[in-house]
Amino acid sequence: MPDTADTAGSPAASDTATGVPADAALKPPLEVIAASLRAERLRTGLSLTEVARRAGLAKSTLSQLESGAGNPSLETLWALCVALEIPFSRLLAAPRPRVQVIRAGEGPAVGSTQSDYRATLLSASPPGARRDVYGVVAEPGPHRASAPHLPGVVEHVVISSGRALVGTAAEPVELHPGDYICYPADVPHVFQALEPGTRAVLVSEHH
């Protein structure tokens, strides 16, 4: 998740159509994440110490996240979801209206610490459904290796621009615009952009 520093004394850049600071959409929704983490941890009856242990994090890190501090990476949040046995979208999704439009570059986004890769939650799975939809923006560089998600999770990816190597870590496939792939996400899997400006839509399906 690349950041650009504002020039000292200069106003932050903003979206001319919305007036929203340009970097605001690149940051994860910390208040929503904090409230969701607390609620899910209390629902499970687990202590801070136990959830942190299961996720491989320091207790102080989890405590900061529950208080709305820090800047969690995609990998940190996935680890917490696995520890709490919940879909990733449950940490990011706030209540939404019946009709929702998310402009390009907006929406709750979380970046990777491994590569220039950012996933934006477009649609969380509502009650009775079992899928979440993400917009992915990635740049060439180190591939993003994902640890296995919860058992039974399947991911569907469609490339809209650029090229990418996508799929299970054992058998990734090069995809071009319009190409689609479906693969089990409960095993190690990867997404590596091969061209600048690679964009994709990812649907995470839960069973």
XYZ file of N, CA, C and O in Angstrom:
828
model
N 0.844 -1.166 0.000
C 0.000 0.000 0.000
C 0.890 1.229 0.000
O 1.295 1.724 1.049
N 1.262 1.773 -1.160
C 2.200 2.868 -1.216
C 1.623 4.140 -0.634
O 0.455 4.448 -0.824
N 2.423 4.893 0.095
C 2.012 6.164 0.649
C 2.844 7.268 0.040
O 4.024 7.089 -0.246
N 2.245 8.448 -0.148
C 2.988 9.607 -0.612
C 2.829 10.705 0.409
O 1.710 11.024 0.823
N 3.930 11.281 0.826
C 3.891 12.305 1.859
C 3.467 13.625 1.247
O 3.883 14.002 0.161
N 2.622 14.394 1.977
C 2.244 15.728 1.537
C 3.418 16.668 1.742
O 4.202 16.536 2.674
N 3.540 17.662 0.863
C 4.558 18.671 1.041
C 4.243 19.471 2.281
O 3.097 19.830 2.531
N 5.238 19.757 3.094
C 5.026 20.482 4.346
C 4.301 21.782 4.067
O 4.667 22.564 3.203
N 3.212 21.995 4.844
C 2.481 23.237 4.732
C 1.470 23.244 3.605
O 0.715 24.201 3.452
N 1.431 22.194 2.789
C 0.491 22.159 1.687
C -0.745 21.381 2.101
O -0.667 20.418 2.853
N -1.917 21.758 1.601
C -3.120 21.003 1.935
C -3.067 19.636 1.292
O -2.484 19.442 0.237
N -3.682 18.653 1.937
C -3.695 17.291 1.394
C -4.486 17.278 0.106
O -5.467 17.994 -0.062
N -4.029 16.434 -0.833
C -4.751 16.303 -2.091
C -6.122 15.722 -1.817
O -6.323 14.952 -0.888
N -7.118 16.067 -2.657
C -8.454 15.551 -2.453
C -9.075 15.172 -3.775
O -8.639 15.606 -4.833
N -10.117 14.349 -3.690
C -10.873 13.970 -4.859
C -11.739 15.163 -5.234
O -12.551 15.629 -4.438
N -11.586 15.656 -6.441
C -12.286 16.872 -6.823
C -13.790 16.677 -6.852
O -14.554 17.624 -6.704
N -14.234 15.440 -7.049
C -15.671 15.198 -7.108
C -16.294 15.072 -5.736
O -17.448 15.428 -5.530
N -15.533 14.544 -4.764
C -16.107 14.277 -3.451
C -15.546 15.161 -2.359
O -16.137 15.302 -1.299
N -14.372 15.749 -2.567
C -13.732 16.534 -1.532
C -13.063 15.688 -0.479
O -12.567 16.191 0.520
N -13.043 14.377 -0.664
C -12.424 13.465 0.296
C -10.927 13.435 0.057
O -10.486 13.355 -1.082
N -10.081 13.522 1.130
C -8.638 13.446 0.928
C -8.272 12.229 0.100
O -8.814 11.137 0.291
N -7.338 12.417 -0.856
C -7.005 11.344 -1.793
C -6.489 10.107 -1.105
O -6.698 8.995 -1.572
N -5.771 10.270 0.034
C -5.213 9.081 0.686
C -6.182 8.429 1.649
O -5.905 7.377 2.192
N -7.346 9.058 1.874
C -8.279 8.513 2.860
C -8.781 7.141 2.444
O -8.980 6.256 3.267
N -9.003 6.963 1.135
C -9.533 5.691 0.659
C -8.502 4.580 0.703
O -8.836 3.418 0.570
N -7.207 4.925 0.895
C -6.161 3.919 0.905
C -5.951 3.331 2.293
O -5.190 2.400 2.450
N -6.601 3.915 3.306
C -6.375 3.471 4.670
C -7.513 2.574 5.126
O -8.671 2.805 4.795
N -7.205 1.524 5.895
C -8.270 0.664 6.390
C -9.173 1.432 7.347
O -8.724 2.357 8.021
N -10.466 1.096 7.432
C -11.405 1.788 8.325
C -11.176 1.363 9.769
O -11.810 0.433 10.268
N -10.281 2.059 10.460
C -9.816 1.612 11.777
C -10.932 1.520 12.811
O -10.949 0.602 13.634
N -11.871 2.463 12.810
C -12.948 2.421 13.801
C -13.830 1.193 13.594
O -14.236 0.542 14.554
N -14.119 0.877 12.341
C -14.939 -0.306 12.048
C -14.186 -1.571 12.440
O -14.752 -2.480 13.060
N -12.897 -1.632 12.083
C -12.082 -2.806 12.425
C -12.003 -2.980 13.936
O -12.156 -4.090 14.458
N -11.766 -1.897 14.659
C -11.644 -1.972 16.121
C -12.925 -2.506 16.750
O -12.893 -3.409 17.595
N -14.068 -1.958 16.340
C -15.346 -2.401 16.900
C -15.627 -3.860 16.547
O -16.111 -4.635 17.385
N -15.313 -4.245 15.308
C -15.555 -5.627 14.880
C -14.664 -6.602 15.637
O -15.121 -7.678 16.052
N -13.383 -6.243 15.810
C -12.468 -7.119 16.550
C -12.952 -7.350 17.973
O -12.979 -8.485 18.459
N -13.317 -6.272 18.643
C -13.799 -6.398 20.020
C -15.037 -7.276 20.087
O -15.142 -8.180 20.926
N -15.991 -6.996 19.191
C -17.247 -7.738 19.211
C -17.023 -9.229 18.933
O -17.599 -10.091 19.609
N -16.188 -9.538 17.951
C -15.956 -10.935 17.601
C -15.173 -11.667 18.691
O -15.422 -12.838 18.969
N -14.212 -10.976 19.300
C -13.443 -11.617 20.376
C -14.344 -11.903 21.576
O -14.287 -12.991 22.177
N -15.211 -10.934 21.920
C -16.130 -11.147 23.041
C -17.134 -12.247 22.719
O -17.512 -13.015 23.595
N -17.549 -12.310 21.445
C -18.492 -13.363 21.039
C -17.896 -14.751 21.259
O -18.592 -15.679 21.685
N -16.594 -14.886 20.992
C -15.944 -16.183 21.147
C -15.582 -16.482 22.598
O -15.295 -17.630 22.937
N -15.552 -15.436 23.438
C -15.172 -15.622 24.834
C -13.676 -15.766 25.044
O -13.233 -16.172 26.120
N -12.893 -15.412 24.008
C -11.444 -15.539 24.100
C -10.815 -14.268 24.662
O -11.319 -13.165 24.453
N -9.703 -14.440 25.356
C -8.982 -13.296 25.907
C -8.100 -12.658 24.837
O -7.827 -13.260 23.788
N -7.644 -11.444 25.095
C -6.686 -10.788 24.206
C -5.462 -11.670 24.002
O -4.976 -11.835 22.890
N -4.977 -12.235 25.096
C -3.774 -13.061 25.046
C -3.957 -14.262 24.131
O -3.093 -14.588 23.309
N -5.121 -14.929 24.234
C -5.350 -16.139 23.456
C -5.527 -15.831 21.969
O -4.990 -16.536 21.110
N -6.272 -14.779 21.655
C -6.461 -14.422 20.247
C -5.128 -14.012 19.627
O -4.795 -14.410 18.509
N -4.352 -13.232 20.376
C -3.038 -12.814 19.873
C -2.141 -14.023 19.642
O -1.429 -14.099 18.642
N -2.183 -14.988 20.555
C -1.363 -16.201 20.404
C -1.765 -16.968 19.151
O -0.917 -17.384 18.363
N -3.058 -17.142 18.946
C -3.533 -17.899 17.791
C -3.180 -17.198 16.474
O -2.964 -17.863 15.456
N -3.155 -15.866 16.518
C -2.867 -15.102 15.300
C -1.374 -14.852 15.101
O -0.974 -14.324 14.062
N -0.561 -15.229 16.091
C 0.878 -15.007 15.983
C 1.257 -13.546 16.141
O 2.228 -13.074 15.551
N 0.497 -12.804 16.950
C 0.746 -11.378 17.166
C 1.091 -11.108 18.623
O 0.817 -11.928 19.499
N 1.676 -9.957 18.855
C 1.908 -9.524 20.231
C 0.579 -9.066 20.826
O -0.262 -8.478 20.124
N 0.383 -9.327 22.108
C -0.843 -8.901 22.771
C -1.019 -7.395 22.658
O -2.133 -6.893 22.475
N 0.078 -6.652 22.752
C -0.001 -5.189 22.670
C -0.490 -4.732 21.304
O -1.214 -3.735 21.193
N -0.130 -5.478 20.248
C -0.589 -5.133 18.901
C -2.096 -5.291 18.793
O -2.790 -4.414 18.262
N -2.622 -6.395 19.297
C -4.063 -6.624 19.252
C -4.796 -5.583 20.092
O -5.843 -5.072 19.694
N -4.239 -5.257 21.248
C -4.855 -4.240 22.101
C -4.938 -2.892 21.387
O -5.959 -2.196 21.456
N -3.877 -2.535 20.658
C -3.884 -1.285 19.902
C -4.956 -1.311 18.815
O -5.669 -0.325 18.620
N -5.067 -2.435 18.115
C -6.054 -2.531 17.048
C -7.476 -2.418 17.598
O -8.336 -1.782 16.992
N -7.715 -3.021 18.750
C -9.053 -2.941 19.341
C -9.376 -1.540 19.837
O -10.546 -1.198 20.026
N -8.346 -0.727 20.054
C -8.574 0.656 20.487
C -8.610 1.618 19.297
O -8.736 2.828 19.476
N -8.459 1.071 18.076
C -8.534 1.911 16.891
C -7.223 2.537 16.493
O -7.198 3.472 15.686
N -6.114 2.051 17.043
C -4.793 2.598 16.720
C -4.072 1.646 15.771
O -4.495 0.518 15.541
N -2.948 2.127 15.229
C -2.133 1.298 14.348
C -2.612 1.353 12.914
O -3.595 2.020 12.569
N -1.915 0.625 12.038
C -2.243 0.563 10.618
C -2.079 -0.882 10.169
O -1.068 -1.251 9.579
N -3.070 -1.735 10.472
C -2.911 -3.179 10.241
C -2.770 -3.518 8.771
O -3.422 -2.929 7.913
N -1.910 -4.495 8.489
C -1.727 -4.969 7.119
C -2.772 -6.024 6.806
O -3.458 -6.559 7.689
N -2.873 -6.339 5.536
C -3.772 -7.397 5.083
C -3.440 -8.713 5.772
O -4.327 -9.446 6.227
N -2.136 -9.011 5.899
C -1.717 -10.282 6.502
C -2.118 -10.353 7.981
O -2.554 -11.399 8.468
N -1.979 -9.238 8.708
C -2.347 -9.206 10.124
C -3.839 -9.455 10.300
O -4.265 -10.248 11.149
N -4.664 -8.800 9.474
C -6.106 -8.961 9.598
C -6.551 -10.371 9.212
O -7.448 -10.947 9.846
N -5.922 -10.947 8.177
C -6.273 -12.324 7.803
C -5.955 -13.275 8.952
O -6.715 -14.207 9.243
N -4.793 -13.071 9.589
C -4.408 -13.942 10.704
C -5.436 -13.857 11.834
O -5.783 -14.868 12.457
N -5.934 -12.663 12.099
C -6.936 -12.487 13.152
C -8.259 -13.154 12.762
O -8.939 -13.748 13.607
N -8.617 -13.067 11.485
C -9.856 -13.715 11.030
C -9.779 -15.228 11.190
O -10.752 -15.871 11.600
N -8.621 -15.796 10.860
C -8.446 -17.238 11.026
C -8.513 -17.600 12.511
O -9.142 -18.600 12.897
N -7.892 -16.778 13.355
C -7.913 -17.039 14.796
C -9.331 -16.973 15.359
O -9.698 -17.750 16.248
N -10.150 -16.047 14.830
C -11.519 -15.866 15.319
C -12.530 -16.699 14.535
O -13.715 -16.707 14.866
N -12.046 -17.358 13.451
C -12.891 -18.192 12.597
C -14.045 -17.396 12.009
O -15.220 -17.780 12.086
N -13.725 -16.260 11.386
C -14.720 -15.410 10.744
C -14.231 -15.042 9.348
O -13.031 -15.054 9.085
N -15.142 -14.699 8.411
C -14.707 -14.229 7.094
C -14.045 -12.865 7.210
O -14.387 -12.057 8.082
N -13.094 -12.608 6.336
C -12.326 -11.362 6.367
C -13.214 -10.129 6.323
O -12.978 -9.130 7.001
N -14.264 -10.187 5.534
C -15.116 -9.011 5.343
C -15.797 -8.555 6.626
O -16.181 -7.392 6.749
N -15.947 -9.438 7.593
C -16.648 -9.071 8.824
C -15.894 -7.996 9.604
O -16.483 -7.262 10.385
N -14.587 -7.885 9.374
C -13.813 -6.845 10.053
C -13.957 -5.484 9.379
O -13.711 -4.460 9.999
N -14.333 -5.478 8.110
C -14.319 -4.234 7.339
C -15.688 -3.656 7.043
O -15.802 -2.466 6.725
N -16.707 -4.478 7.086
C -18.008 -4.054 6.579
C -18.804 -3.275 7.616
O -19.086 -3.765 8.704
N -19.164 -2.037 7.256
C -20.076 -1.230 8.063
C -21.482 -1.382 7.484
O -21.642 -1.829 6.344
N -22.526 -1.039 8.252
C -23.883 -1.106 7.689
C -23.965 -0.306 6.395
O -23.392 0.766 6.277
N -24.704 -0.814 5.397
C -24.765 -0.151 4.108
C -26.204 0.050 3.668
O -27.107 -0.670 4.091
N -26.443 1.038 2.819
C -27.803 1.268 2.311
C -28.182 0.202 1.287
O -27.346 -0.580 0.849
N -29.453 0.203 0.869
C -29.907 -0.808 -0.088
C -29.228 -0.630 -1.438
O -28.968 -1.595 -2.139
N -29.015 0.624 -1.830
C -28.309 0.911 -3.071
C -26.970 1.533 -2.715
O -26.912 2.511 -1.984
N -25.890 0.955 -3.194
C -24.550 1.417 -2.833
C -23.681 1.521 -4.076
O -23.631 0.592 -4.875
N -23.030 2.681 -4.223
C -22.082 2.896 -5.308
C -20.715 3.178 -4.696
O -20.591 4.013 -3.807
N -19.695 2.454 -5.155
C -18.322 2.694 -4.686
C -17.505 3.103 -5.902
O -17.318 2.316 -6.833
N -17.042 4.343 -5.908
C -16.243 4.843 -7.010
C -14.844 4.243 -6.968
O -14.342 3.859 -5.902
N -14.196 4.188 -8.136
C -12.823 3.677 -8.204
C -11.936 4.478 -7.260
O -11.969 5.707 -7.248
N -11.144 3.783 -6.451
C -10.251 4.439 -5.508
C -10.870 4.704 -4.154
O -10.201 5.176 -3.241
N -12.169 4.397 -3.993
C -12.827 4.580 -2.706
C -13.118 3.215 -2.088
O -12.816 2.184 -2.672
N -13.703 3.216 -0.900
C -14.032 1.965 -0.224
C -12.965 1.584 0.780
O -11.836 2.077 0.743
N -13.306 0.691 1.730
C -12.355 0.261 2.766
C -11.251 -0.608 2.178
O -11.502 -1.730 1.743
N -10.037 -0.087 2.144
C -8.918 -0.799 1.513
C -7.878 -1.196 2.544
O -7.644 -0.487 3.519
N -7.257 -2.327 2.312
C -6.175 -2.819 3.170
C -5.021 -3.251 2.284
O -5.221 -3.953 1.290
N -3.798 -2.807 2.626
C -2.625 -3.136 1.825
C -1.823 -4.275 2.393
O -1.947 -4.633 3.570
N -0.998 -4.850 1.541
C -0.120 -5.953 1.932
C 1.240 -5.411 2.363
O 1.689 -4.381 1.865
N 1.897 -6.128 3.276
C 3.266 -5.774 3.653
C 4.269 -6.487 2.758
O 5.450 -6.177 2.776
N 3.803 -7.468 1.963
C 4.703 -8.285 1.148
C 4.950 -7.705 -0.232
O 5.990 -7.942 -0.835
N 3.967 -6.963 -0.766
C 4.084 -6.461 -2.134
C 3.167 -5.269 -2.311
O 2.397 -4.918 -1.418
N 3.253 -4.635 -3.481
C 2.396 -3.496 -3.792
C 1.043 -4.040 -4.226
O 0.744 -4.174 -5.413
N 0.206 -4.348 -3.254
C -1.069 -5.025 -3.474
C -2.067 -4.453 -2.494
O -1.774 -4.322 -1.296
N -3.238 -4.065 -2.980
C -4.269 -3.492 -2.113
C -5.618 -4.093 -2.470
O -6.000 -4.139 -3.642
N -6.359 -4.549 -1.467
C -7.689 -5.121 -1.677
C -8.732 -4.209 -1.055
O -8.591 -3.775 0.095
N -9.772 -3.904 -1.816
C -10.862 -3.047 -1.356
C -12.146 -3.865 -1.282
O -12.563 -4.468 -2.269
N -12.758 -3.889 -0.093
C -14.013 -4.620 0.069
C -15.120 -3.864 -0.673
O -15.414 -2.717 -0.364
N -15.721 -4.508 -1.667
C -16.806 -3.897 -2.437
C -18.171 -4.329 -1.923
O -19.108 -3.538 -1.871
N -18.286 -5.598 -1.530
C -19.571 -6.099 -1.063
C -19.357 -7.239 -0.093
O -18.811 -8.274 -0.463
N -19.759 -7.025 1.160
C -19.643 -8.094 2.163
C -20.823 -9.035 2.032
O -21.924 -8.644 1.627
N -20.606 -10.273 2.380
C -21.664 -11.280 2.287
C -22.774 -10.963 3.283
O -22.546 -10.933 4.487
N -23.994 -10.721 2.799
C -25.105 -10.440 3.716
C -25.608 -11.729 4.343
O -25.226 -12.830 3.908
N -26.481 -11.629 5.357
C -27.038 -12.836 5.971
C -27.693 -13.726 4.924
O -28.437 -13.258 4.062
N -27.395 -15.022 4.983
C -27.974 -15.966 4.045
C -27.143 -16.196 2.799
O -27.355 -17.150 2.078
N -26.185 -15.300 2.530
C -25.286 -15.467 1.387
C -23.898 -15.782 1.910
O -23.590 -15.535 3.068
N -23.061 -16.303 1.031
C -21.741 -16.714 1.499
C -20.679 -16.312 0.489
O -19.970 -17.133 -0.056
N -20.580 -15.001 0.231
C -19.545 -14.511 -0.669
C -19.231 -13.053 -0.347
O -20.080 -12.307 0.138
N -17.994 -12.673 -0.576
C -17.543 -11.295 -0.429
C -16.859 -10.902 -1.737
O -16.234 -11.740 -2.393
N -16.970 -9.627 -2.118
C -16.411 -9.162 -3.383
C -15.381 -8.068 -3.113
O -15.657 -7.120 -2.370
N -14.199 -8.198 -3.722
C -13.105 -7.248 -3.520
C -12.615 -6.712 -4.861
O -12.621 -7.422 -5.875
N -12.169 -5.472 -4.848
C -11.437 -4.926 -5.978
C -9.961 -4.962 -5.637
O -9.565 -4.573 -4.535
N -9.135 -5.448 -6.527
C -7.705 -5.602 -6.267
C -6.908 -4.696 -7.208
O -7.183 -4.648 -8.414
N -5.945 -3.974 -6.649
C -5.001 -3.165 -7.423
C -3.604 -3.623 -7.035
O -3.275 -3.679 -5.842
N -2.777 -3.992 -8.001
C -1.448 -4.518 -7.696
C -0.432 -4.023 -8.724
O -0.777 -3.744 -9.872
N 0.824 -3.929 -8.290
C 1.924 -3.509 -9.148
C 2.994 -4.604 -9.169
O 3.095 -5.400 -8.237
N 3.804 -4.657 -10.233
C 4.853 -5.680 -10.312
C 5.812 -5.590 -9.126
O 6.051 -4.521 -8.577
N 6.344 -6.718 -8.745
C 7.264 -6.797 -7.613
C 7.125 -8.161 -6.979
O 6.641 -9.109 -7.610
N 7.515 -8.285 -5.714
C 7.400 -9.584 -5.038
C 5.954 -10.064 -5.045
O 5.024 -9.263 -4.903
N 5.744 -11.361 -5.218
C 4.379 -11.867 -5.218
C 3.818 -11.847 -3.815
O 4.556 -11.882 -2.831
N 2.489 -11.735 -3.710
C 1.835 -11.779 -2.418
C 1.418 -13.215 -2.158
O 0.582 -13.781 -2.858
N 2.034 -13.833 -1.137
C 1.719 -15.215 -0.779
C 0.727 -15.208 0.377
O 0.994 -14.642 1.431
N -0.430 -15.811 0.168
C -1.461 -15.874 1.205
C -1.416 -17.218 1.910
O -1.351 -18.268 1.260
N -1.475 -17.174 3.235
C -1.586 -18.410 4.005
C -2.988 -18.989 3.798
O -3.905 -18.271 3.381
N -3.180 -20.266 4.048
C -4.504 -20.863 3.883
C -5.570 -20.134 4.700
O -5.326 -19.756 5.846
N -6.728 -19.911 4.072
C -7.857 -19.309 4.769
C -8.638 -20.412 5.478
O -8.172 -21.545 5.599
N -9.844 -20.081 5.923
C -10.653 -21.072 6.618
C -10.992 -22.245 5.690
O -11.070 -22.075 4.471
N -11.196 -23.440 6.233
C -11.509 -24.607 5.397
C -12.719 -24.361 4.497
O -13.734 -23.808 4.934
N -12.596 -24.757 3.241
C -13.703 -24.647 2.313
C -13.791 -23.348 1.538
O -14.628 -23.215 0.644
N -12.932 -22.373 1.850
C -12.985 -21.095 1.134
C -12.450 -21.271 -0.287
O -11.419 -21.914 -0.505
N -13.186 -20.725 -1.255
C -12.790 -20.761 -2.662
C -12.725 -19.318 -3.159
O -13.580 -18.496 -2.799
N -11.723 -18.983 -3.972
C -11.626 -17.642 -4.531
C -11.803 -17.675 -6.048
O -11.324 -18.592 -6.724
N -12.509 -16.661 -6.558
C -12.712 -16.474 -7.991
C -12.071 -15.137 -8.361
O -12.315 -14.134 -7.685
N -11.257 -15.099 -9.396
C -10.578 -13.864 -9.811
C -10.797 -13.641 -11.305
O -10.654 -14.567 -12.111
N -11.145 -12.396 -11.658
C -11.226 -11.979 -13.052
C -10.291 -10.783 -13.227
O -10.390 -9.804 -12.469
N -9.371 -10.851 -14.168
C -8.453 -9.748 -14.431
C -9.139 -8.728 -15.339
O -9.678 -9.092 -16.391
N -9.125 -7.460 -14.926
C -9.744 -6.416 -15.756
C -8.706 -5.632 -16.543
O -9.011 -5.109 -17.626
N -7.481 -5.520 -16.029
C -6.407 -4.871 -16.785
C -5.062 -5.400 -16.299
O -4.930 -5.854 -15.161
N -4.038 -5.339 -17.183
C -2.713 -5.839 -16.827
C -2.629 -7.360 -16.964
O -3.431 -7.998 -17.649
N -1.647 -7.923 -16.303
C -1.449 -9.374 -16.271
C -1.047 -9.765 -14.865
O -0.416 -8.990 -14.157
N -1.371 -10.991 -14.475
C -1.008 -11.445 -13.128
C -0.865 -12.961 -13.093
O -1.472 -13.679 -13.889
N -0.031 -13.399 -12.169
C 0.142 -14.813 -11.876
C -0.713 -15.105 -10.644
O -0.470 -14.548 -9.565
N -1.739 -15.939 -10.816
C -2.749 -16.126 -9.769
C -3.059 -17.608 -9.598
O -3.054 -18.370 -10.562
N -3.355 -17.999 -8.368
C -3.802 -19.367 -8.114
C -3.122 -19.965 -6.910
O -2.578 -19.255 -6.061
N -3.143 -21.280 -6.830
C -2.477 -21.936 -5.711
C -0.972 -21.736 -5.848
O -0.451 -21.573 -6.960
N -0.283 -21.750 -4.711
C 1.170 -21.555 -4.742
C 1.850 -22.652 -5.556
O 2.891 -22.419 -6.180
N 1.251 -23.833 -5.573
C 1.854 -24.949 -6.300
C 1.641 -24.855 -7.803
O 2.492 -25.294 -8.589
N 0.516 -24.248 -8.224
C 0.197 -24.197 -9.653
C -0.435 -22.860 -10.047
O -1.590 -22.812 -10.477
N 0.300 -21.756 -9.938
C -0.263 -20.461 -10.345
C -0.390 -20.391 -11.864
O 0.326 -21.083 -12.592
N -1.310 -19.556 -12.336
C -1.590 -19.435 -13.771
C -1.477 -17.973 -14.184
O -1.939 -17.079 -13.458
N -0.859 -17.709 -15.342
C -0.784 -16.339 -15.851
C -2.129 -15.956 -16.472
O -2.637 -16.653 -17.353
N -2.686 -14.840 -16.006
C -3.984 -14.380 -16.482
C -3.852 -13.042 -17.199
O -3.036 -12.197 -16.823
N -4.694 -12.845 -18.222
C -4.749 -11.621 -19.007
C -6.136 -10.996 -18.845
O -7.054 -11.639 -18.303
N -6.323 -9.752 -19.312
C -7.637 -9.116 -19.171
C -8.772 -9.997 -19.685
O -8.700 -10.550 -20.784
N -9.797 -10.145 -18.859
C -10.935 -10.984 -19.210
C -10.801 -12.415 -18.764
O -11.797 -13.156 -18.738
N -9.597 -12.848 -18.382
C -9.398 -14.225 -17.918
C -9.969 -14.413 -16.510
O -9.952 -13.493 -15.676
N -10.449 -15.616 -16.261
C -11.046 -15.972 -14.972
C -10.356 -17.211 -14.418
O -9.980 -18.110 -15.170
N -10.206 -17.251 -13.091
C -9.680 -18.444 -12.434
C -10.443 -18.672 -11.139
O -10.886 -17.722 -10.476
N -10.611 -19.927 -10.789
C -11.217 -20.323 -9.527
C -10.263 -21.321 -8.880
O -9.763 -22.226 -9.551
N -9.989 -21.161 -7.596
C -9.034 -22.054 -6.931
C -9.352 -22.157 -5.440
O -9.961 -21.255 -4.855
N -8.950 -23.252 -4.800
C -9.164 -23.390 -3.354
C -8.259 -22.422 -2.607
O -7.054 -22.356 -2.871
N -8.837 -21.667 -1.679
C -8.054 -20.697 -0.907
C -7.755 -21.191 0.500
O -7.232 -20.433 1.328
N -8.069 -22.464 0.761
C -7.700 -23.039 2.059
C -6.356 -23.756 1.960
O -6.007 -24.571 2.821
N -5.618 -23.451 0.897
C -4.222 -23.872 0.737
C -3.430 -22.611 0.398
O -4.010 -21.589 0.022
N -2.088 -22.616 0.535
C -1.310 -21.424 0.177
C -1.601 -20.997 -1.267
O -1.680 -21.842 -2.164
N -1.769 -19.687 -1.494
C -2.075 -19.200 -2.830
C -1.409 -17.839 -3.055
O -0.966 -17.190 -2.110
N -1.318 -17.428 -4.326
C -0.532 -16.236 -4.652
C -1.279 -15.329 -5.631
O -2.184 -15.763 -6.354
N -0.866 -14.057 -5.617
C -1.286 -13.069 -6.620
C -0.068 -12.198 -6.891
O 0.382 -11.479 -6.010
N 0.472 -12.267 -8.104
C 1.652 -11.483 -8.467
C 1.368 -10.707 -9.749
O 1.153 -11.292 -10.811
N 1.356 -9.380 -9.636
C 1.149 -8.540 -10.814
C 2.365 -8.639 -11.728
O 3.510 -8.600 -11.269
N 2.110 -8.740 -13.037
C 3.183 -8.833 -14.024
C 3.288 -7.563 -14.874
O 4.250 -7.416 -15.630
N 2.320 -6.672 -14.753
C 2.335 -5.403 -15.485
C 1.868 -4.286 -14.555
O 1.058 -4.530 -13.654
N 2.359 -3.051 -14.764
C 1.861 -1.921 -13.963
C 0.360 -1.743 -14.156
O -0.181 -2.012 -15.226
N -0.287 -1.290 -13.094
C -1.720 -1.016 -13.181
C -2.598 -2.233 -13.307
O -3.685 -2.164 -13.872
N -2.148 -3.355 -12.770
C -2.968 -4.566 -12.822
C -4.153 -4.434 -11.862
O -3.987 -4.085 -10.700
N -5.339 -4.706 -12.387
C -6.557 -4.630 -11.586
C -7.367 -5.917 -11.775
O -7.363 -6.506 -12.855
N -8.065 -6.290 -10.708
C -8.861 -7.521 -10.766
C -10.042 -7.417 -9.821
O -10.063 -6.573 -8.916
N -11.008 -8.273 -10.032
C -12.105 -8.457 -9.098
C -11.949 -9.846 -8.487
O -11.747 -10.826 -9.214
N -11.992 -9.910 -7.174
C -11.836 -11.172 -6.439
C -13.113 -11.446 -5.642
O -13.565 -10.575 -4.898
N -13.669 -12.612 -5.825
C -14.833 -13.034 -5.047
C -14.402 -14.170 -4.132
O -13.883 -15.192 -4.585
N -14.606 -13.971 -2.828
C -14.271 -14.999 -1.843
C -15.562 -15.729 -1.461
O -16.524 -15.113 -1.000
N -15.560 -17.027 -1.686
C -16.766 -17.855 -1.478
C -16.557 -18.741 -0.261
O -15.547 -19.447 -0.158
N -17.496 -18.682 0.692
C -17.379 -19.449 1.939
C -18.342 -20.631 1.913
O -19.465 -20.522 1.425
N -17.894 -21.746 2.451
C -18.749 -22.944 2.498
C -18.927 -23.374 3.943
O -18.148 -23.037 4.798
